[in-house]
Coordinates of N, CA and C in Angstrom, one line a residue:
X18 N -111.1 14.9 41.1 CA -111.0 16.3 41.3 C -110.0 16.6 42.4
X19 N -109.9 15.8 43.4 CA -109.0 16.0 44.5 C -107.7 16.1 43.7
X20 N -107.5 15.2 42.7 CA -106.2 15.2 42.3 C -105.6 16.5 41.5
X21 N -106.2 17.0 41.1 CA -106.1 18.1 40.1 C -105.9 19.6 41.2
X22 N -106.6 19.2 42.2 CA -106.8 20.6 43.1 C -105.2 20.0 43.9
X23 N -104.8 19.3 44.8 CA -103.2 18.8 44.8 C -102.4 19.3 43.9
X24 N -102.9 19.3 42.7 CA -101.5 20.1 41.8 C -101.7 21.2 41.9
X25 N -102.4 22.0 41.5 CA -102.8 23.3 41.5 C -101.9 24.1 42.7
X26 N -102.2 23.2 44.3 CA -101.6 23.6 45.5 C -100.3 23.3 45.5
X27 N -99.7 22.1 45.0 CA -98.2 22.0 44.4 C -98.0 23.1 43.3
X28 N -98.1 23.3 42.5 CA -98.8 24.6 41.7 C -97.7 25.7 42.1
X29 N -98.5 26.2 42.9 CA -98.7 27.2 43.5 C -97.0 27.3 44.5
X30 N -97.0 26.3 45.3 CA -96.1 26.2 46.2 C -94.6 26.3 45.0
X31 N -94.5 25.9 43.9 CA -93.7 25.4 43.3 C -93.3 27.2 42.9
X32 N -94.8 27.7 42.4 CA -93.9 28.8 41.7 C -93.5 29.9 42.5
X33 N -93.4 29.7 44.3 CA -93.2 31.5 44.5 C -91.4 31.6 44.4
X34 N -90.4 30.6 44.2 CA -89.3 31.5 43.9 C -89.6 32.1 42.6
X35 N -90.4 31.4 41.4 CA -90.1 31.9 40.2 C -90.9 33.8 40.7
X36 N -92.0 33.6 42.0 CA -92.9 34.7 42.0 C -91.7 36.3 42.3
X37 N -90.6 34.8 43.3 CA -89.7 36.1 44.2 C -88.6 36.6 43.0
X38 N -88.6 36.0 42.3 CA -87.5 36.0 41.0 C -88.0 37.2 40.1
X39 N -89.5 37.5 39.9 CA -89.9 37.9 38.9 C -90.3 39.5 39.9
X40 N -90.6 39.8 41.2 CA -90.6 40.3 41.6 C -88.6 41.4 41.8
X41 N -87.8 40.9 42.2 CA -86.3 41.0 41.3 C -86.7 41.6 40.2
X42 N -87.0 41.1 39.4 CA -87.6 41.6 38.1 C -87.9 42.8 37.6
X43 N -89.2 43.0 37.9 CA -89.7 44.5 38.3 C -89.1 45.1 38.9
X44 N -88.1 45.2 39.8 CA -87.6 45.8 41.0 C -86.1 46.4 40.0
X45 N -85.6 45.3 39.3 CA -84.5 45.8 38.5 C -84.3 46.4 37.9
X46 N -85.8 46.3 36.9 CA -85.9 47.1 35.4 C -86.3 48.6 35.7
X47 N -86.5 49.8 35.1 CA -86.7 50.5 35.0 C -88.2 50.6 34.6
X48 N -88.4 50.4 33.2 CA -89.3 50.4 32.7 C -89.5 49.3 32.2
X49 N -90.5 48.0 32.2 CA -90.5 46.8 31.9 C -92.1 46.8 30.8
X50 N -91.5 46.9 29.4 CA -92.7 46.5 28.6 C -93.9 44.6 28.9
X51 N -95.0 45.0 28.4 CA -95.7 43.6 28.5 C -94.7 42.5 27.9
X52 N -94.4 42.6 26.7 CA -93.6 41.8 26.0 C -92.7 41.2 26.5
X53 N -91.9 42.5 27.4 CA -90.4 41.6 28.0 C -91.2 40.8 29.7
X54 N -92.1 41.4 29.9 CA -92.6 41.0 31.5 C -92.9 39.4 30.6
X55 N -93.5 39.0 29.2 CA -94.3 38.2 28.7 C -93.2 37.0 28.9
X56 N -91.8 37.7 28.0 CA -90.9 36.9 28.3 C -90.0 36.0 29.5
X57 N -89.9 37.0 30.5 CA -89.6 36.3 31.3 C -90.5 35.5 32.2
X58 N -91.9 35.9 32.1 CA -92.7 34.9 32.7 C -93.0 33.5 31.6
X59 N -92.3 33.6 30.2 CA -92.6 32.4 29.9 C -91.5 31.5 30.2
X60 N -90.3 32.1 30.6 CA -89.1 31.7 30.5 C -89.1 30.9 31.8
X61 N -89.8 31.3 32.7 CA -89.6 31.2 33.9 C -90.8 29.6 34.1
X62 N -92.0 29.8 33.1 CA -93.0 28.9 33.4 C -92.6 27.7 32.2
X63 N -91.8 27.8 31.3 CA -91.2 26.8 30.2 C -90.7 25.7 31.0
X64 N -89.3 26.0 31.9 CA -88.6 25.7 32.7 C -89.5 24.4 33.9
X65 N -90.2 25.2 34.5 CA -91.1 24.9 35.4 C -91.9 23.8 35.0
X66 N -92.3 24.0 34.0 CA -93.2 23.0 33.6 C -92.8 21.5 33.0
X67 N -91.3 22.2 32.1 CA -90.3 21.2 31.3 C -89.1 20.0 32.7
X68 N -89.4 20.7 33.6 CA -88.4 20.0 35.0 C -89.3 18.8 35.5
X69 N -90.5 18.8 35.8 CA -91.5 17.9 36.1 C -91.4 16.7 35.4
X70 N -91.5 16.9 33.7 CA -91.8 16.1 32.9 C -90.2 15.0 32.7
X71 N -89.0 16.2 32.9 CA -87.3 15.6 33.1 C -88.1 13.7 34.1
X72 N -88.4 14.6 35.4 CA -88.4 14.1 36.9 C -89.4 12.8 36.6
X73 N -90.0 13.0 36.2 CA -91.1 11.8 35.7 C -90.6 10.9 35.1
X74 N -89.5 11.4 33.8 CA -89.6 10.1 32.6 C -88.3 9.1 33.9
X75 N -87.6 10.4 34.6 CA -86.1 9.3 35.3 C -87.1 8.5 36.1
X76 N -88.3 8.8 37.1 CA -88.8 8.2 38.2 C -89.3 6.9 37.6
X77 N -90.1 7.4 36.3 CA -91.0 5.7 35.8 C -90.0 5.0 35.7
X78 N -88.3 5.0 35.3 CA -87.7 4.1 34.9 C -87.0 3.3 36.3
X79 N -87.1 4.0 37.2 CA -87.0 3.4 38.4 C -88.5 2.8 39.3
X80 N -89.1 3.2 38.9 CA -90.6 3.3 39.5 C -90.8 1.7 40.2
X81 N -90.9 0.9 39.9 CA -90.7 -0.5 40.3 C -90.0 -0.7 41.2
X82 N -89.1 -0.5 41.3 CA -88.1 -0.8 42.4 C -88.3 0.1 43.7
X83 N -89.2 0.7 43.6 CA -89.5 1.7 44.9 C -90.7 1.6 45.7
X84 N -91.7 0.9 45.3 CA -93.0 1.2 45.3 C -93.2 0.4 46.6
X85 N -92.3 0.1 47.2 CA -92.7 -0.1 48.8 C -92.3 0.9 49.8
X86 N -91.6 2.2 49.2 CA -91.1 3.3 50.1 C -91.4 4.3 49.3
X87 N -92.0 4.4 48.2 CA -92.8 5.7 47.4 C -93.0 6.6 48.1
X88 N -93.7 6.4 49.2 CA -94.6 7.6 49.3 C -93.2 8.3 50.6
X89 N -92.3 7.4 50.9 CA -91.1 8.2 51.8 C -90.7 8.8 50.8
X90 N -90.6 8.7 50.1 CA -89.1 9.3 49.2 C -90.1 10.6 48.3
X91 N -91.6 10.5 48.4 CA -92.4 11.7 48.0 C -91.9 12.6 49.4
X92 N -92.4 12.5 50.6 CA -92.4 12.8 51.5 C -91.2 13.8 51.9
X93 N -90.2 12.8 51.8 CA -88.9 13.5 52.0 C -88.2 14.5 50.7
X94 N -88.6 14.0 50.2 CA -88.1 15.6 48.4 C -88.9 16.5 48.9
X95 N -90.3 16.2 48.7 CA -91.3 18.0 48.8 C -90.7 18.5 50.7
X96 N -90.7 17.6 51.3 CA -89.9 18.0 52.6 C -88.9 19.0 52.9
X97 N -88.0 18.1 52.2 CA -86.2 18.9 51.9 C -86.1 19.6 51.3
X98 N -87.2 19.9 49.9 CA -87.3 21.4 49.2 C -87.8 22.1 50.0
X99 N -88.8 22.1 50.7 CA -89.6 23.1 51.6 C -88.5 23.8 52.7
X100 N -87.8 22.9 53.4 CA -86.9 23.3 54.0 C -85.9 24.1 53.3
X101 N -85.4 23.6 52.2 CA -84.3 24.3 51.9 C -84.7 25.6 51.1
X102 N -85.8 25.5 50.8 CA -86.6 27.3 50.3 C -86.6 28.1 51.5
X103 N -87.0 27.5 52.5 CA -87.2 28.7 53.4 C -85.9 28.8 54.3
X104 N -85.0 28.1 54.1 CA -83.5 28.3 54.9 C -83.0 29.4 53.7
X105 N -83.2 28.9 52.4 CA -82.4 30.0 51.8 C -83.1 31.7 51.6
X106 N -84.3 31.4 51.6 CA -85.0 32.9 51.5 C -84.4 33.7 53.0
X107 N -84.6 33.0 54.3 CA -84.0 33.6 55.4 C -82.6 34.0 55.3
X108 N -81.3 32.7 54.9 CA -80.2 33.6 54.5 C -80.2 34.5 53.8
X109 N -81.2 34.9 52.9 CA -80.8 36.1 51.9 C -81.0 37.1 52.7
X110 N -82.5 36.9 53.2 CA -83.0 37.9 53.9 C -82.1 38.4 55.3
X111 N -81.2 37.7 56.1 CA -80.6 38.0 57.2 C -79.1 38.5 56.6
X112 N -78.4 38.3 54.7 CA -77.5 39.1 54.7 C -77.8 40.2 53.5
X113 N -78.7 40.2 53.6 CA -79.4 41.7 53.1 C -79.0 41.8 51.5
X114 N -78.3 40.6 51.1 CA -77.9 40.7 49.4 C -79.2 40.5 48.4
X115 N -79.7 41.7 47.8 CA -79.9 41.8 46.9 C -79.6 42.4 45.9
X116 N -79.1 41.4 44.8 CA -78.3 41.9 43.7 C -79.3 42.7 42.5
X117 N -78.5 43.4 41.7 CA -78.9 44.1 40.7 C -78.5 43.6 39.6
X118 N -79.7 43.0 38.8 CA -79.4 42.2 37.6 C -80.4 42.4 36.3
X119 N -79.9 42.0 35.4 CA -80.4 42.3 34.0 C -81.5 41.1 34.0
X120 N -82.7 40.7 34.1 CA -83.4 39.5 33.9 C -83.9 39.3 32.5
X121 N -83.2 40.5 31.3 CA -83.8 40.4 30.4 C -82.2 39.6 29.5
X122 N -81.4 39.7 29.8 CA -80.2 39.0 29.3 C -80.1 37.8 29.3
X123 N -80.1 37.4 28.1 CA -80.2 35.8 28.0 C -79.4 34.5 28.9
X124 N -78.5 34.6 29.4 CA -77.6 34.2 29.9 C -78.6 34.2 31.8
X125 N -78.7 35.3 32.0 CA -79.5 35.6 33.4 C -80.6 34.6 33.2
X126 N -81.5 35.2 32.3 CA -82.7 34.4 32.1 C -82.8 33.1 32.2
X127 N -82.1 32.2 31.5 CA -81.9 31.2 31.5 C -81.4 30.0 33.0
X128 N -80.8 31.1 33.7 CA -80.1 30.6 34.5 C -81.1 30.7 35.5
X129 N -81.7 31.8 35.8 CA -83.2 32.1 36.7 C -83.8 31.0 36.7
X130 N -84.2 30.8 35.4 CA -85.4 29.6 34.9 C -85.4 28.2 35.4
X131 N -83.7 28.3 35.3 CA -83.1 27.0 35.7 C -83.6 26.7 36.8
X132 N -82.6 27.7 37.9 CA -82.7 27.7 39.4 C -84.1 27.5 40.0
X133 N -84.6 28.1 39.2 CA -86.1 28.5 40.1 C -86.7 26.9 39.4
X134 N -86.8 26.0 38.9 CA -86.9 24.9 38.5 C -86.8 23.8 39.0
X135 N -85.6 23.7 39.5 CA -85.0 22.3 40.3 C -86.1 21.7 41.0
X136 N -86.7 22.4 41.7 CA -87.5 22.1 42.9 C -88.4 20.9 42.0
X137 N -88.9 21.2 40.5 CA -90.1 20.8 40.1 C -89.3 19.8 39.3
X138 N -87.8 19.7 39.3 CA -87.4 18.3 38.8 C -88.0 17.0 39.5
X139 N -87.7 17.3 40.7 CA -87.8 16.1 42.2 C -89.4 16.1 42.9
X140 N -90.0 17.4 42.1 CA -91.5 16.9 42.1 C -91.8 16.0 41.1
X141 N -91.2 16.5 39.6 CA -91.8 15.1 38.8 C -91.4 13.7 39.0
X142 N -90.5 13.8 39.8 CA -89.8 11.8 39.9 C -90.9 11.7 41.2
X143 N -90.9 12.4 42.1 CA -92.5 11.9 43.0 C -93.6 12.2 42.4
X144 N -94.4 12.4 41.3 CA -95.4 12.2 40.4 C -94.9 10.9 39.3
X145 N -93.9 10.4 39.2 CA -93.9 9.0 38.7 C -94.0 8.1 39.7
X146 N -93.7 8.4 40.7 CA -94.1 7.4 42.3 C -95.2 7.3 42.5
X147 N -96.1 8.5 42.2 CA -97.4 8.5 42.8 C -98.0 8.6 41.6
X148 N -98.2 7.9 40.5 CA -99.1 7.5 39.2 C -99.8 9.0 39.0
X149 N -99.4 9.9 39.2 CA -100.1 11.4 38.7 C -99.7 11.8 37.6
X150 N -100.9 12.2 36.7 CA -100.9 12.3 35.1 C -99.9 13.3 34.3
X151 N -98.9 13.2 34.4 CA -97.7 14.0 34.2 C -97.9 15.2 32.7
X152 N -98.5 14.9 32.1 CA -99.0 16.0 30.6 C -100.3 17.2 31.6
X153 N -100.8 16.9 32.2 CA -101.7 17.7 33.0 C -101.5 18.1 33.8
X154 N -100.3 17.8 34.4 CA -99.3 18.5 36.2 C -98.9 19.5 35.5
X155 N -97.8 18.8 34.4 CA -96.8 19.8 33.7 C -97.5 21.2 33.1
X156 N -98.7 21.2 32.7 CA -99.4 22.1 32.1 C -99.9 23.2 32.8
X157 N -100.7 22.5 34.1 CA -101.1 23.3 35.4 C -99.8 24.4 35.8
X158 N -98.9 23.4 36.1 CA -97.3 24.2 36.4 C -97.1 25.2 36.1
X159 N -96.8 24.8 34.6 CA -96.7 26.1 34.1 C -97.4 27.3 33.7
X160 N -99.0 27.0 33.3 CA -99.3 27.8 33.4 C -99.8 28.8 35.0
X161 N -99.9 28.4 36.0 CA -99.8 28.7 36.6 C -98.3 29.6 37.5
X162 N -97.8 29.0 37.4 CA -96.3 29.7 37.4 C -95.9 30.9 36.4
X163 N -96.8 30.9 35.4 CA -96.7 31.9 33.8 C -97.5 33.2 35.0
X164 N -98.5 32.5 35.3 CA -99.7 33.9 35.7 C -99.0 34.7 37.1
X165 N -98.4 33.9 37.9 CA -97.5 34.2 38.9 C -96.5 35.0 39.3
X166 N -95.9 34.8 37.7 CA -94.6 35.5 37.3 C -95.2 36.9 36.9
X167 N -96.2 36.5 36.2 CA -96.5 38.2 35.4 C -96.5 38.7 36.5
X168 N -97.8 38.4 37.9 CA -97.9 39.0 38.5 C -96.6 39.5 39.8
X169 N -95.6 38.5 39.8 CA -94.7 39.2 40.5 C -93.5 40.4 39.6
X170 N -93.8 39.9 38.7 CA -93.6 41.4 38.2 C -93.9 42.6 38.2
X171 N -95.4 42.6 38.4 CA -96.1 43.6 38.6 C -96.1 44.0 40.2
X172 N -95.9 43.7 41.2 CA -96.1 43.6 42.4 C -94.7 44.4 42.5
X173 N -93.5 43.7 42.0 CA -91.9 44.0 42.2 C -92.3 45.7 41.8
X174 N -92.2 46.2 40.7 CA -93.0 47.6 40.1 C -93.8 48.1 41.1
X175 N -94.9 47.7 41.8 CA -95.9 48.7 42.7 C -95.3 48.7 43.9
X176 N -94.6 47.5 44.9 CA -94.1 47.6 46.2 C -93.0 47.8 46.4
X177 N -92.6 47.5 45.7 CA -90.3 47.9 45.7 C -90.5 46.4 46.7
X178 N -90.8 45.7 45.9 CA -90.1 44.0 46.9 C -90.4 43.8 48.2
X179 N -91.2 44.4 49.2 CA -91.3 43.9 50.4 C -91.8 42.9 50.5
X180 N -92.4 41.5 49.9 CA -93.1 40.7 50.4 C -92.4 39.3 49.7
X181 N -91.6 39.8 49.2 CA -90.6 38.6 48.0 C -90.0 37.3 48.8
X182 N -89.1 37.5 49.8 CA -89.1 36.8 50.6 C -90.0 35.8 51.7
X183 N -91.4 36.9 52.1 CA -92.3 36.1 52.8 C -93.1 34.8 52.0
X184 N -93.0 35.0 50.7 CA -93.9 34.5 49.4 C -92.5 33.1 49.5
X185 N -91.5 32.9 49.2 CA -90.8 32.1 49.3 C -90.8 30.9 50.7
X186 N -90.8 31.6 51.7 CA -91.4 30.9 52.9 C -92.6 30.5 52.8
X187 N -93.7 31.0 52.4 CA -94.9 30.9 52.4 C -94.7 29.2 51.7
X188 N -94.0 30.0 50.3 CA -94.0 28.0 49.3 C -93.3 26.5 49.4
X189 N -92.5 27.5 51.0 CA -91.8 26.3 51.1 C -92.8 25.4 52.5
X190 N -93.3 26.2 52.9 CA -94.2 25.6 54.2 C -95.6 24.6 53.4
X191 N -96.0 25.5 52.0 CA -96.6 24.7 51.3 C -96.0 23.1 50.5
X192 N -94.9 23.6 50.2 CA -94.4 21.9 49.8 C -93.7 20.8 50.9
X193 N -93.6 21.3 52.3 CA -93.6 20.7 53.3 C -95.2 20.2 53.8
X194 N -96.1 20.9 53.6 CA -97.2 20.4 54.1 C -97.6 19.1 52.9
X195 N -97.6 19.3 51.7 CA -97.9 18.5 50.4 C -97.5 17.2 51.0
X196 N -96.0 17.4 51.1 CA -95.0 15.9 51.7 C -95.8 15.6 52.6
X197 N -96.0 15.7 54.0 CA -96.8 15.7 54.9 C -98.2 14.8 54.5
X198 N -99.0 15.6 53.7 CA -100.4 14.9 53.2 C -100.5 13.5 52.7
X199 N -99.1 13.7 51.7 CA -98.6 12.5 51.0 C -98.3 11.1 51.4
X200 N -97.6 11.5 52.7 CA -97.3 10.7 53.6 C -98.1 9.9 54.6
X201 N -99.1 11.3 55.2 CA -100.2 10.5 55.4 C -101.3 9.6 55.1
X202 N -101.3 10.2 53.8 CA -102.9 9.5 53.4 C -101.5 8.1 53.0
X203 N -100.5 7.5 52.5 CA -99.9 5.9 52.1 C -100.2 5.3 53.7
X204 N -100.0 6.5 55.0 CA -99.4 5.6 56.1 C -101.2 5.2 56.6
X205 N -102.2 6.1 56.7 CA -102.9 5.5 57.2 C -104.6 5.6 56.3
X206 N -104.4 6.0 55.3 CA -105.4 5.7 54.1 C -105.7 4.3 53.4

């Protein structure tokens, strides 16, 4: 059960750019039907979920050759994502750019999906490190990241964005602590 509740909290930490993305979202559109909110929260949780599974099949093929520094190389990804979520949410936030964009255009969408994803590439190559059930991460992922998005759409719509940025910090302190845990329980578990 511990393991399952670890993803959930990876989970979670993984999806607030797609939450700050989808918040944008709301904030862009005028009038956003369920359908298109439906779409871009799948687009956003497809991605998310499909990056893990990337990260996993490259890690198992290396997986052997690591397994005396696994749990560094967990440590330092969810680390350096953590950090580099909340370095970049602050530059946005300190040069005040937020852009006005179509999130319903294919081309945008796509690219969102992308972006907001990476992070969950280099979690799945540290879930081939750490023997975690990769069809059941990926699933949580996404669906989780699905429910996330709707809801930062809906949020983007009722608050005009004030909290989009703190939600990004928030996920990157969460996947810096993950590393952290990870690290601890190999070094003294």
């Amino acid at each position: 059960m511990d393991g399952i509740f670890f993803i959930f909290i990876l989970a979670i930490g993984l999806s607030f750019d797609s939450f700050a993305v989808s918040i944008s979202s709301g904030l862009s559109l005028n009038k956003i039907s369920f359908f298109n909110a439906c779409k871009i929260a799948f687009s956003l949780s497809f991605f998310q979920a499909l990056m893990p599974l990337i990260g996993w099949f490259i890690g198992s093929q290396v997986k052997n050759y690591m397994l005396a520094f696994d749990h560094w190389i967990a440590f330092g990804l969810l680390f350096l994502l953590g950090i580099k979520m909340i370095y970049e949410s602050i530059k946005a936030w300190k040069n005040g750019k937020e852009k006005k964009f179509n999130p319903l255009n294919f081309y945008v969408l796509i690219g969102m999906s992308l972006a907001t994803s990476i992070d969950a590439l280099a979690v799945g190559l540290s879930f081939a490190l750490l023997g975690v059930h990769i069809i059941i991460a990926s699933f949580i992922i996404g669906a989780i990241t699905f429910i996330i998005s709707m809801t930062g759409i809906l949020v983007g719509k009722k608050t005009g964005g004030r909290f989009g940025k703190q939600m990004e910090i928030i996920g990157g302190l969460i996947l810096m602590g993950i590393g952290l845990k990870i690290l601890i329980q190999h070094l003294y578990f």
